[in-house]
């Protein structure tokens, strides 16, 4: 628990620290990478660094954790910890790296805030940091143990069995373990990290949801080529699209992710946009494979039918379920989907039971709007789960 003295100090200084967090995290990453450039090789994604999303996610998680402790010093914000722990183990974070982060983060706090960081202020924030780090270290150790891998060494080679062009910018890769052993256990909705060597010799990571049944002998990831539109293009997605063919091998992590299909019989609603369909198709694959009888509603938005990855597979899987319906929205409708809705997704006309379990995945603006519509429709916030590709920029908002 957070001590009463530290709680009072954090409450008093949180506005100032929170306002400076973007500058603090910018200074933190710049200094750490200058001293420890090896961390950019296979640990931190350069695209996330260049776009600023990694530092924004770090700032948001610190603020969310500190705010939660101030509100209730005896209780950890478990939703925050779950999301971060799964992201960490998927890239191989180990407990010794928390010492490195502490060194550079607190140096950045002192540099940015200067004389405002008195010994008492430093001690209070130090307590918050190690409470958060200690909880994450313990949780990550359990995740590594459950996955049957050594902490930090979650990697395994996989052979590409087939490659399928889903849309002009999307390809699926069907994979099996290169060593011939059984595929590691997974749950519907989880993702794996792909670790690839770039032309300059630096390894880069990216997470991809399993878009196949998690208990299948073969696994599938479906990769959309990332166009930066003002920020750098996706290095990993471009390399996979341009170079990887059947017979090649990929290095993948064990499956992780805290947003997984629940085991209840409650009605299920899968809401996605763009490549956010991938974890939803993985869930549908599992439901079809297990002959689930729970009511399922699939709601997806995209630019056009031709850009909707796994569209035919989604309809096929829904058709295998005893109680499933599908609705699509397209900004540019086409003859391939004559019954689709035109324009952006609008959930106000969809019948969603109040006891439904809802899963969201897609671009952040889409998920914000979809979640707001669901809340207005009377769906409790606790029944809405979301998955975000890359650093979580929504953590502080969506845990409320």
Tab-separated table of C-alpha atoms in Angstrom, residues 29 43-44 54 56-66 77-94 98 101 129 131-137 139-141 143-144 191 207 256-259 385-388 390-396 399:
chain	number	residue	atom	x	y	z
A	29	UNK	CA	13.850	8.189	-23.569
A	43	UNK	CA	13.136	-4.073	-27.308
A	44	UNK	CA	11.661	-0.685	-28.285
A	54	UNK	CA	5.582	5.221	-26.594
A	56	UNK	CA	2.589	9.180	-24.372
A	57	UNK	CA	1.683	5.663	-23.245
A	58	UNK	CA	4.325	5.739	-20.497
A	59	UNK	CA	3.122	9.120	-19.262
A	60	UNK	CA	-0.473	7.920	-19.258
A	61	UNK	CA	0.299	4.749	-17.331
A	62	UNK	CA	2.292	6.618	-14.656
A	63	UNK	CA	-0.483	9.178	-14.230
A	64	UNK	CA	-3.186	6.485	-14.144
A	65	UNK	CA	-1.335	4.419	-11.551
A	66	UNK	CA	-0.506	7.394	-9.319
A	77	UNK	CA	-5.391	-0.461	-10.387
A	78	UNK	CA	-5.362	-4.003	-11.752
A	79	UNK	CA	-6.611	-3.085	-15.217
A	80	UNK	CA	-3.586	-0.831	-15.680
A	81	UNK	CA	-1.186	-3.516	-14.462
A	82	UNK	CA	-2.744	-6.288	-16.579
A	83	UNK	CA	-2.388	-4.328	-19.808
A	84	UNK	CA	1.227	-3.302	-19.141
A	85	UNK	CA	2.371	-6.722	-17.894
A	86	UNK	CA	1.154	-8.534	-20.997
A	87	UNK	CA	2.783	-5.945	-23.269
A	88	UNK	CA	6.046	-6.294	-21.333
A	89	UNK	CA	6.303	-10.072	-21.462
A	90	UNK	CA	5.421	-10.037	-25.165
A	91	UNK	CA	8.655	-8.123	-25.827
A	92	UNK	CA	10.801	-9.879	-23.228
A	93	UNK	CA	11.079	-7.318	-20.414
A	94	UNK	CA	12.994	-8.597	-17.367
A	98	UNK	CA	13.174	-1.702	-14.033
A	101	UNK	CA	14.228	2.723	-16.193
A	129	UNK	CA	7.454	3.786	-8.871
A	131	UNK	CA	5.060	-0.176	-5.913
A	132	UNK	CA	4.183	-0.220	-9.607
A	133	UNK	CA	7.420	-1.945	-10.606
A	134	UNK	CA	7.108	-4.558	-7.866
A	135	UNK	CA	3.554	-5.406	-8.840
A	136	UNK	CA	4.518	-5.670	-12.514
A	137	UNK	CA	7.602	-7.787	-11.811
A	139	UNK	CA	2.758	-10.394	-12.439
A	140	UNK	CA	5.202	-10.747	-15.320
A	141	UNK	CA	6.981	-13.608	-13.541
A	143	UNK	CA	2.940	-14.821	-17.019
A	144	UNK	CA	6.339	-16.164	-18.037
A	191	UNK	CA	-1.400	-11.657	-29.809
A	207	UNK	CA	2.450	-7.330	-32.070
A	256	UNK	CA	0.068	-12.959	-24.559
A	257	UNK	CA	-2.702	-10.389	-24.066
A	258	UNK	CA	-5.237	-9.702	-21.340
A	259	UNK	CA	-8.236	-9.101	-23.633
A	385	UNK	CA	-13.114	-4.638	-23.216
A	386	UNK	CA	-10.795	-3.245	-25.839
A	387	UNK	CA	-7.590	-4.240	-27.607
A	388	UNK	CA	-5.160	-1.683	-28.987
A	390	UNK	CA	0.939	-0.765	-30.148
A	391	UNK	CA	1.296	1.452	-27.067
A	392	UNK	CA	-1.944	1.982	-25.194
A	393	UNK	CA	-2.844	5.669	-25.457
A	394	UNK	CA	-6.294	5.111	-23.960
A	395	UNK	CA	-5.384	3.460	-20.676
A	396	UNK	CA	-6.134	6.346	-18.363
A	399	UNK	CA	-10.237	2.240	-16.990
